[in-house]
């Protein structure tokens, strides 16, 4: 799925996605109740969730949530703190040495703004996070965003636009843009 592509909710592709969401939810619920020191159990569940083993020196502290898993691409030395959510159907890539604070949320799919289209379609785009980025606690990264190398996303920030390399982005204030 890309920024300019919509997925019809009542379609075979959507049904396949929905089945994967149920499986990923089952797997993450099992992961999130394992004893913290059960490295072997966590490793086996991450292999099922992601469809491959975790890359070397990746650290993920549960609880961890994903709706798909197969489209979450983690490079080496990524750190993901507790209670993060990755809605990765359209794809999420985290480059080397990315650090993600607790309760961060990455969302690659959504619904059109138009009320007539909202219940019939999903829209979205992949998220790409370059090397050595720090995502602060409680940040939300929205569909189609790219975050440049060495950037910092402040705690609580809502990121709806691309972030240039080596920059700091802040802010979460909601603003009315239009009414219908």
XYZ file of N, CA, C and O in Angstrom:
720
model
N 0.857 -1.172 0.000
C 0.000 0.000 0.000
C 0.898 1.229 0.000
O 1.848 1.322 0.745
N 0.610 2.187 -0.811
C 1.379 3.432 -0.835
C 0.455 4.597 -0.497
O -0.737 4.436 -0.340
N 1.037 5.799 -0.409
C 0.264 6.979 -0.043
C -0.935 7.194 -0.957
O -1.977 7.655 -0.516
N -0.786 6.862 -2.229
C -1.840 7.178 -3.183
C -2.739 5.977 -3.480
O -3.559 6.028 -4.370
N -2.607 4.919 -2.735
C -3.407 3.734 -2.983
C -4.379 3.506 -1.845
O -4.038 3.628 -0.678
N -5.581 3.169 -2.215
C -6.604 2.838 -1.237
C -6.862 1.337 -1.280
O -6.718 0.700 -2.317
N -7.235 0.794 -0.147
C -7.583 -0.620 -0.053
C -9.061 -0.711 0.305
O -9.481 -0.177 1.337
N -9.824 -1.355 -0.562
C -11.254 -1.524 -0.295
C -11.414 -2.487 0.881
O -10.830 -3.557 0.917
N -12.218 -2.088 1.851
C -12.402 -2.896 3.057
C -13.090 -4.222 2.737
O -12.732 -5.255 3.279
N -14.029 -4.241 1.838
C -14.721 -5.481 1.491
C -14.050 -6.101 0.268
O -14.601 -6.114 -0.833
N -12.814 -6.635 0.484
C -12.054 -7.243 -0.606
C -11.260 -8.436 -0.073
O -11.085 -8.585 1.143
N -10.762 -9.256 -0.979
C -9.947 -10.407 -0.581
C -8.646 -9.958 0.093
O -8.203 -10.566 1.067
N -8.050 -8.879 -0.399
C -6.808 -8.372 0.207
C -7.065 -7.918 1.645
O -6.280 -8.208 2.554
N -8.175 -7.241 1.871
C -8.512 -6.802 3.222
C -8.777 -8.009 4.119
O -8.348 -8.043 5.276
N -9.478 -9.016 3.621
C -9.757 -10.218 4.410
C -8.463 -10.911 4.816
O -8.311 -11.341 5.952
N -7.502 -10.979 3.899
C -6.200 -11.562 4.215
C -5.492 -10.756 5.303
O -4.903 -11.326 6.227
N -5.551 -9.442 5.189
C -4.949 -8.578 6.203
C -5.632 -8.810 7.553
O -4.959 -8.921 8.587
N -6.948 -8.887 7.561
C -7.694 -9.070 8.809
C -7.323 -10.390 9.484
O -7.192 -10.455 10.718
N -7.125 -11.425 8.702
C -6.709 -12.718 9.261
C -5.321 -12.610 9.892
O -5.068 -13.159 10.966
N -4.407 -11.883 9.244
C -3.066 -11.700 9.803
C -3.133 -10.870 11.094
O -2.390 -11.138 12.038
N -4.001 -9.874 11.139
C -4.157 -9.066 12.349
C -4.555 -9.967 13.522
O -3.995 -9.836 14.629
N -5.481 -10.870 13.310
C -5.890 -11.784 14.380
C -4.724 -12.657 14.831
O -4.513 -12.858 16.034
N -3.948 -13.176 13.885
C -2.795 -14.024 14.234
C -1.721 -13.219 14.961
O -1.180 -13.670 15.974
N -1.410 -12.023 14.471
C -0.398 -11.187 15.123
C -0.851 -10.800 16.531
O -0.035 -10.767 17.463
N -2.128 -10.533 16.700
C -2.660 -10.185 18.025
C -2.538 -11.368 18.981
O -2.171 -11.205 20.147
N -2.826 -12.557 18.490
C -2.668 -13.757 19.322
C -1.208 -13.924 19.752
O -0.912 -14.157 20.924
N -0.289 -13.779 18.799
C 1.133 -13.963 19.104
C 1.658 -12.902 20.065
O 2.405 -13.213 20.996
N 1.278 -11.642 19.849
C 1.769 -10.595 20.747
C 1.154 -10.730 22.133
O 1.813 -10.422 23.127
N -0.076 -11.203 22.225
C -0.664 -11.402 23.560
C 0.095 -12.489 24.315
O 0.294 -12.376 25.533
N 0.558 -13.513 23.623
C 1.385 -14.554 24.264
C 2.745 -13.989 24.653
O 3.241 -14.262 25.753
N 3.350 -13.203 23.766
C 4.647 -12.591 24.058
C 4.574 -11.724 25.316
O 5.467 -11.762 26.164
N 3.521 -10.957 25.425
C 3.415 -9.953 26.482
C 3.139 -10.519 27.870
O 3.153 -9.766 28.841
N 2.908 -11.825 27.981
C 2.730 -12.433 29.302
C 3.883 -13.351 29.686
O 3.887 -13.918 30.774
N 4.883 -13.481 28.818
C 6.054 -14.298 29.157
C 6.857 -13.642 30.276
O 6.907 -12.409 30.366
N 7.502 -14.447 31.104
C 8.434 -13.853 32.067
C 9.529 -13.086 31.313
O 9.997 -13.531 30.256
N 9.918 -11.941 31.855
C 10.894 -11.082 31.178
C 12.181 -11.822 30.844
O 12.782 -11.585 29.795
N 12.613 -12.731 31.707
C 13.884 -13.427 31.493
C 13.787 -14.593 30.512
O 14.802 -15.207 30.180
N 12.613 -14.901 29.972
C 12.442 -16.016 29.040
C 12.886 -15.601 27.630
O 12.069 -15.398 26.730
N 14.184 -15.482 27.452
C 14.745 -15.044 26.166
C 14.416 -16.017 25.037
O 14.132 -15.598 23.918
N 14.463 -17.302 25.318
C 14.171 -18.306 24.293
C 12.714 -18.213 23.831
O 12.430 -18.242 22.627
N 11.798 -18.072 24.769
C 10.382 -17.943 24.423
C 10.104 -16.670 23.638
O 9.366 -16.685 22.647
N 10.704 -15.547 24.083
C 10.517 -14.282 23.364
C 11.079 -14.379 21.949
O 10.445 -13.933 20.989
N 12.256 -14.981 21.824
C 12.881 -15.118 20.504
C 12.002 -15.929 19.556
O 11.823 -15.562 18.390
N 11.453 -17.027 20.053
C 10.591 -17.874 19.215
C 9.329 -17.125 18.783
O 8.902 -17.220 17.621
N 8.733 -16.369 19.706
C 7.518 -15.623 19.344
C 7.834 -14.477 18.390
O 7.084 -14.234 17.439
N 8.941 -13.768 18.601
C 9.312 -12.712 17.643
C 9.548 -13.295 16.253
O 9.195 -12.676 15.250
N 10.115 -14.483 16.168
C 10.326 -15.127 14.869
C 8.986 -15.357 14.178
O 8.857 -15.136 12.969
N 7.961 -15.741 14.924
C 6.634 -15.947 14.337
C 5.954 -14.622 13.998
O 5.299 -14.499 12.966
N 6.114 -13.644 14.867
C 5.477 -12.341 14.661
C 6.058 -11.648 13.440
O 5.329 -11.109 12.603
N 7.398 -11.650 13.319
C 8.072 -10.925 12.242
C 8.301 -11.771 10.992
O 8.670 -11.243 9.949
N 8.139 -13.076 11.115
C 8.401 -13.964 9.988
C 9.883 -14.222 9.764
O 10.271 -14.800 8.758
N 10.715 -13.813 10.722
C 12.172 -14.002 10.653
C 12.738 -13.705 12.040
O 12.085 -13.047 12.852
N 13.957 -14.149 12.303
C 14.548 -13.853 13.615
C 14.843 -12.358 13.763
O 15.019 -11.644 12.769
N 14.897 -11.900 15.010
C 15.324 -10.523 15.256
C 16.757 -10.349 14.792
O 17.583 -11.240 14.982
N 17.092 -9.214 14.193
C 18.485 -8.956 13.806
C 19.389 -8.890 15.049
O 18.908 -8.707 16.167
N 20.696 -9.023 14.837
C 21.634 -8.982 15.966
C 21.501 -7.696 16.773
O 21.316 -6.613 16.227
N 21.575 -7.857 18.064
C 21.599 -6.767 19.040
C 20.353 -5.877 19.004
O 20.424 -4.720 19.394
N 19.232 -6.404 18.539
C 17.960 -5.686 18.650
C 17.392 -5.977 20.039
O 17.393 -7.119 20.493
N 16.917 -4.921 20.693
C 16.307 -5.067 22.013
C 14.874 -4.551 21.940
O 14.643 -3.428 21.497
N 13.943 -5.397 22.351
C 12.540 -5.004 22.422
C 12.032 -5.399 23.806
O 12.065 -6.571 24.169
N 11.568 -4.400 24.561
C 10.993 -4.657 25.868
C 9.477 -4.742 25.749
O 8.830 -3.770 25.360
N 8.901 -5.911 26.070
C 7.447 -6.013 26.088
C 6.857 -5.158 27.205
O 7.565 -4.830 28.154
N 5.571 -4.809 27.128
C 4.664 -5.246 26.082
C 4.964 -4.574 24.740
O 5.420 -3.441 24.683
N 4.697 -5.331 23.690
C 4.963 -4.945 22.307
C 3.719 -5.297 21.505
O 3.133 -6.362 21.696
N 3.329 -4.399 20.599
C 2.116 -4.620 19.810
C 2.386 -4.359 18.329
O 3.067 -3.395 17.980
N 1.845 -5.225 17.490
C 1.856 -5.013 16.045
C 0.586 -5.617 15.474
O 0.046 -6.580 16.032
N 0.112 -5.059 14.368
C -1.096 -5.609 13.750
C -0.777 -6.541 12.590
O -1.643 -7.233 12.094
N 0.471 -6.583 12.158
C 0.838 -7.419 11.028
C 2.145 -8.147 11.311
O 2.203 -9.353 11.291
N 3.204 -7.395 11.556
C 4.488 -7.979 11.917
C 5.387 -8.285 10.741
O 6.573 -7.979 10.772
N 4.849 -8.887 9.690
C 5.665 -9.277 8.544
C 6.241 -8.078 7.796
O 7.173 -8.217 7.019
N 5.678 -6.907 8.000
C 6.138 -5.716 7.271
C 6.857 -4.724 8.195
O 6.957 -3.551 7.888
N 7.360 -5.252 9.302
C 8.177 -4.470 10.219
C 9.624 -4.875 9.997
O 10.016 -6.009 10.258
N 10.429 -3.954 9.458
C 11.815 -4.214 9.092
C 12.733 -3.502 10.087
O 12.796 -2.269 10.100
N 13.407 -4.272 10.911
C 14.287 -3.729 11.944
C 15.740 -3.992 11.576
O 16.116 -5.135 11.318
N 16.559 -2.939 11.590
C 17.990 -3.092 11.342
C 18.682 -3.487 12.649
O 18.051 -3.573 13.707
N 19.971 -3.690 12.589
C 20.739 -4.054 13.778
C 20.771 -2.906 14.780
O 20.687 -1.739 14.414
N 20.872 -3.287 16.048
C 21.047 -2.352 17.166
C 19.868 -1.397 17.359
O 20.038 -0.295 17.872
N 18.679 -1.816 16.962
C 17.463 -1.050 17.245
C 17.055 -1.331 18.686
O 17.161 -2.463 19.169
N 16.593 -0.300 19.379
C 16.082 -0.438 20.739
C 14.639 0.060 20.768
O 14.369 1.200 20.375
N 13.731 -0.790 21.237
C 12.315 -0.443 21.354
C 11.912 -0.657 22.803
O 11.957 -1.774 23.313
N 11.509 0.426 23.453
C 11.135 0.360 24.859
C 9.723 -0.197 25.020
O 9.059 -0.538 24.038
N 9.231 -0.245 26.230
C 7.960 -0.865 26.574
C 6.745 -0.180 25.952
O 6.734 1.025 25.769
N 5.742 -1.011 25.652
C 4.404 -0.536 25.321
C 4.329 0.243 24.010
O 3.563 1.189 23.890
N 5.130 -0.168 23.027
C 5.098 0.483 21.711
C 4.178 -0.289 20.770
O 4.010 -1.500 20.895
N 3.602 0.442 19.812
C 2.668 -0.137 18.856
C 3.141 0.152 17.441
O 3.470 1.295 17.112
N 3.137 -0.884 16.604
C 3.560 -0.776 15.211
C 2.449 -1.322 14.321
O 2.298 -2.532 14.181
N 1.638 -0.434 13.742
C 0.614 -0.847 12.789
C 1.275 -0.794 11.415
O 1.301 0.235 10.755
N 1.836 -1.930 11.013
C 2.827 -1.978 9.934
C 2.324 -2.522 8.605
O 3.134 -2.869 7.753
N 1.041 -2.565 8.378
C 0.545 -3.178 7.142
C 1.179 -2.573 5.889
O 1.522 -3.279 4.951
N 1.382 -1.267 5.856
C 1.986 -0.615 4.684
C 3.514 -0.580 4.770
O 4.164 -0.095 3.863
N 4.083 -1.086 5.847
C 5.528 -1.201 5.984
C 6.151 -0.153 6.890
O 5.851 1.032 6.767
N 6.985 -0.612 7.806
C 7.758 0.260 8.687
C 9.195 -0.232 8.657
O 9.454 -1.421 8.872
N 10.129 0.693 8.405
C 11.548 0.363 8.452
C 12.212 1.232 9.503
O 12.079 2.456 9.487
N 12.934 0.583 10.435
C 13.738 1.288 11.419
C 15.201 0.994 11.122
O 15.628 -0.160 11.167
N 15.986 2.050 10.816
C 17.393 1.902 10.492
C 18.235 1.574 11.710
O 17.757 1.567 12.849
N 19.512 1.324 11.465
C 20.439 0.964 12.542
C 20.474 2.022 13.629
O 20.402 3.214 13.354
N 20.572 1.545 14.853
C 20.732 2.379 16.049
C 19.540 3.301 16.320
O 19.679 4.292 17.034
N 18.366 2.992 15.784
C 17.157 3.758 16.126
C 16.756 3.390 17.555
O 16.794 2.221 17.945
N 16.395 4.409 18.331
C 15.900 4.208 19.695
C 14.458 4.703 19.751
O 14.168 5.820 19.305
N 13.587 3.876 20.298
C 12.170 4.202 20.381
C 11.759 4.205 21.855
O 11.895 3.188 22.544
N 11.256 5.356 22.321
C 10.836 5.489 23.712
C 9.535 4.766 23.991
O 8.816 4.352 23.078
N 9.206 4.598 25.283
C 7.981 3.881 25.648
C 6.726 4.567 25.105
O 6.676 5.780 24.965
N 5.756 3.737 24.789
C 4.436 4.161 24.324
C 4.456 4.899 22.987
O 3.488 5.586 22.650
N 5.521 4.760 22.208
C 5.524 5.344 20.860
C 4.596 4.517 19.967
O 4.432 3.306 20.169
N 3.993 5.177 18.987
C 3.050 4.529 18.077
C 3.406 4.875 16.637
O 3.594 6.042 16.298
N 3.482 3.847 15.800
C 3.759 3.998 14.372
C 2.537 3.468 13.635
O 2.177 2.299 13.796
N 1.900 4.309 12.817
C 0.651 3.940 12.151
C 0.815 4.118 10.649
O 1.033 5.229 10.179
N 0.682 3.028 9.882
C 0.848 3.122 8.428
C -0.466 3.129 7.667
O -0.466 3.326 6.454
N -1.564 2.861 8.338
C -2.859 2.868 7.657
C -3.850 3.742 8.419
O -3.707 3.968 9.615
N -4.835 4.217 7.698
C -5.890 5.028 8.278
C -7.107 4.953 7.375
O -7.224 4.050 6.542
N -7.965 5.913 7.518
C -9.174 5.983 6.700
C -9.227 7.341 6.024
O -8.720 8.327 6.568
N -9.853 7.416 4.850
C -10.021 8.716 4.212
C -10.790 9.675 5.117
O -11.604 9.255 5.944
N -10.549 10.959 4.957
C -11.232 11.988 5.745
C -12.698 12.091 5.326
O -13.573 12.279 6.164
N -12.964 11.924 4.043
C -14.333 12.044 3.527
C -15.237 11.006 4.193
O -14.970 9.806 4.126
N -16.333 11.451 4.824
C -17.209 10.520 5.543
C -17.835 9.445 4.660
O -18.097 8.343 5.125
N -18.060 9.744 3.400
C -18.652 8.753 2.494
C -17.677 7.622 2.175
O -18.094 6.501 1.910
N -16.388 7.909 2.181
C -15.373 6.902 1.847
C -14.809 6.194 3.074
O -14.227 5.123 2.971
N -15.005 6.773 4.243
C -14.336 6.333 5.471
C -14.594 4.876 5.826
O -13.692 4.167 6.258
N -15.819 4.406 5.687
C -16.135 3.031 6.092
C -15.844 1.994 5.008
O -15.890 0.803 5.281
N -15.518 2.437 3.821
C -15.291 1.496 2.732
C -13.842 1.319 2.318
O -13.534 0.412 1.545
N -12.952 2.154 2.822
C -11.575 2.139 2.344
C -10.573 2.340 3.475
O -10.864 2.985 4.472
N -9.381 1.815 3.272
C -8.210 2.145 4.079
C -7.246 2.903 3.183
O -7.134 2.609 1.993
N -6.555 3.858 3.756
C -5.507 4.563 3.028
C -4.235 4.453 3.863
O -4.273 4.028 5.013
N -3.120 4.840 3.306
C -1.904 4.805 4.110
C -0.645 4.916 3.299
O -0.683 5.187 2.104
N 0.455 4.696 3.977
C 1.761 4.733 3.347
C 2.810 4.239 4.315
O 2.609 4.263 5.539
N 3.939 3.783 3.803
C 4.997 3.246 4.657
C 5.674 4.330 5.483
O 5.651 5.506 5.132
N 6.277 3.911 6.574
C 7.081 4.778 7.428
C 8.529 4.339 7.301
O 8.830 3.143 7.407
N 9.420 5.310 7.083
C 10.845 5.008 6.958
C 11.623 5.864 7.958
O 11.561 7.097 7.898
N 12.325 5.214 8.871
C 13.109 5.902 9.889
C 14.579 5.578 9.632
O 14.981 4.416 9.700
N 15.366 6.600 9.323
C 16.780 6.414 8.980
C 17.611 6.096 10.224
O 17.101 6.062 11.346
N 18.886 5.926 10.021
C 19.808 5.529 11.070
C 19.932 6.581 12.167
O 19.851 7.780 11.919
N 20.159 6.081 13.390
C 20.520 6.901 14.542
C 19.452 7.926 14.932
O 19.758 9.007 15.408
N 18.198 7.584 14.736
C 17.080 8.456 15.102
C 16.606 8.088 16.508
O 16.628 6.924 16.894
N 16.174 9.083 17.242
C 15.591 8.873 18.566
C 14.141 9.318 18.516
O 13.858 10.483 18.215
N 13.233 8.397 18.814
C 11.806 8.682 18.885
C 11.442 8.732 20.371
O 11.563 7.731 21.081
N 10.990 9.887 20.850
C 10.694 10.068 22.262
C 9.436 9.352 22.717
O 8.599 8.922 21.918
N 9.292 9.245 24.031
C 8.156 8.564 24.648
C 6.830 9.168 24.186
O 6.673 10.378 24.124
N 5.905 8.292 23.835
C 4.561 8.734 23.477
C 4.438 9.435 22.135
O 3.378 9.960 21.816
N 5.485 9.436 21.334
C 5.399 10.050 20.005
C 4.508 9.193 19.109
O 4.415 7.972 19.275
N 3.855 9.850 18.149
C 3.024 9.159 17.163
C 3.535 9.519 15.778
O 3.605 10.696 15.422
N 3.869 8.480 14.999
C 4.361 8.665 13.636
C 3.253 8.189 12.696
O 2.815 7.040 12.765
N 2.798 9.074 11.816
C 1.636 8.803 10.965
C 2.039 8.257 9.584
O 3.205 8.313 9.213
N 1.058 7.753 8.814
C 1.349 7.107 7.537
C 2.149 7.979 6.570
O 1.926 9.194 6.468
N 3.075 7.325 5.864
C 3.813 7.973 4.786
C 4.979 8.835 5.219
O 5.617 9.466 4.381
N 5.318 8.861 6.501
C 6.368 9.746 7.010
C 7.746 9.103 6.850
O 7.929 7.919 7.100
N 8.723 9.935 6.470
C 10.144 9.559 6.500
C 10.838 10.454 7.517
O 10.592 11.659 7.557
N 11.700 9.848 8.314
C 12.447 10.589 9.325
C 13.926 10.433 8.998
O 14.435 9.317 8.910
N 14.611 11.573 8.816
C 16.003 11.576 8.383
C 16.995 11.193 9.465
O 16.717 11.301 10.664
N 18.152 10.798 9.023
C 19.255 10.348 9.882
C 19.541 11.368 10.992
O 19.536 12.577 10.752
N 19.788 10.868 12.186
C 20.184 11.653 13.363
C 19.091 12.579 13.888
O 19.357 13.389 14.779
N 17.871 12.491 13.394
C 16.782 13.347 13.874
C 16.310 12.882 15.247
O 16.517 11.734 15.641
N 15.655 13.810 15.954
C 15.035 13.511 17.241
C 13.573 13.939 17.160
O 13.272 15.073 16.783
N 12.690 13.030 17.526
C 11.264 13.320 17.631
C 10.969 13.410 19.120
O 11.135 12.433 19.857
N 10.556 14.575 19.578
C 10.341 14.815 21.004
C 9.197 13.966 21.546
O 8.285 13.575 20.820
N 9.242 13.740 22.845
C 8.178 13.015 23.529
C 6.836 13.675 23.252
O 6.716 14.893 23.282
N 5.847 12.851 22.935
C 4.495 13.345 22.706
C 4.249 13.986 21.360
O 3.125 14.367 21.057
N 5.265 14.092 20.516
C 5.091 14.726 19.209
C 4.206 13.858 18.312
O 4.234 12.634 18.384
N 3.426 14.515 17.464
C 2.651 13.836 16.433
C 3.276 14.234 15.105
O 3.256 15.404 14.727
N 3.832 13.243 14.403
C 4.587 13.516 13.186
C 3.754 13.113 11.975
O 3.530 11.935 11.725
N 3.299 14.128 11.231
C 2.464 13.907 10.055
C 3.199 14.230 8.761
O 2.701 13.930 7.681
N 4.371 14.877 8.863
C 5.164 15.268 7.695
C 6.585 14.746 7.853
O 7.044 14.476 8.974
N 7.295 14.654 6.733
C 8.677 14.184 6.769
C 9.527 15.051 7.684
O 9.303 16.262 7.812
N 10.513 14.420 8.314
C 11.433 15.092 9.235
C 12.815 15.119 8.585
O 13.346 14.069 8.227
N 13.408 16.308 8.431
C 14.740 16.390 7.825
C 15.799 15.742 8.715
O 15.632 15.657 9.934
N 16.923 15.327 8.122
C 18.020 14.784 8.925
C 18.504 15.802 9.953
O 18.397 17.014 9.756
N 19.049 15.275 11.061
C 19.685 16.082 12.098
C 18.815 17.257 12.549
O 19.269 18.390 12.614
N 17.546 16.979 12.825
C 16.641 18.027 13.286
C 15.845 17.519 14.483
O 15.760 16.316 14.724
N 15.276 18.445 15.233
C 14.417 18.152 16.364
C 13.005 18.586 16.001
O 12.805 19.724 15.564
N 12.030 17.691 16.170
C 10.634 18.051 15.931
C 9.847 17.858 17.216
O 10.056 16.910 17.962
N 8.934 18.810 17.470
C 8.128 18.795 18.686
C 6.698 19.154 18.334
O 6.421 19.656 17.251
N 5.800 18.911 19.267
C 4.449 19.428 19.133
C 3.380 18.387 18.949
O 3.576 17.400 18.278
N 2.243 18.670 19.563
C 1.113 17.751 19.444
C -0.226 18.465 19.449
O -1.250 17.844 19.607
N -0.224 19.768 19.281
C -1.459 20.531 19.357
C -2.360 20.251 18.148
O -1.962 20.411 17.004
N -3.587 19.855 18.434
C -4.560 19.632 17.369
C -5.133 20.973 16.909
O -5.356 21.874 17.711
N -5.351 21.096 15.606
C -5.850 22.331 15.016
C -6.993 22.005 14.064
O -6.886 21.078 13.265
N -8.082 22.760 14.123
C -9.182 22.573 13.174
C -8.745 23.162 11.841
O -8.373 24.331 11.754
N -8.783 22.339 10.800
C -8.387 22.793 9.463
C -9.579 23.080 8.575
O -9.537 23.949 7.727
N -10.638 22.308 8.744
C -11.844 22.548 7.956
C -13.006 21.803 8.609
O -12.824 20.899 9.407
N -14.180 22.198 8.240
C -15.382 21.546 8.741
C -16.226 21.103 7.564
O -16.190 21.706 6.508
N -17.021 20.071 7.759
C -17.962 19.664 6.716
C -19.310 19.466 7.291
O -19.609 19.478 8.388
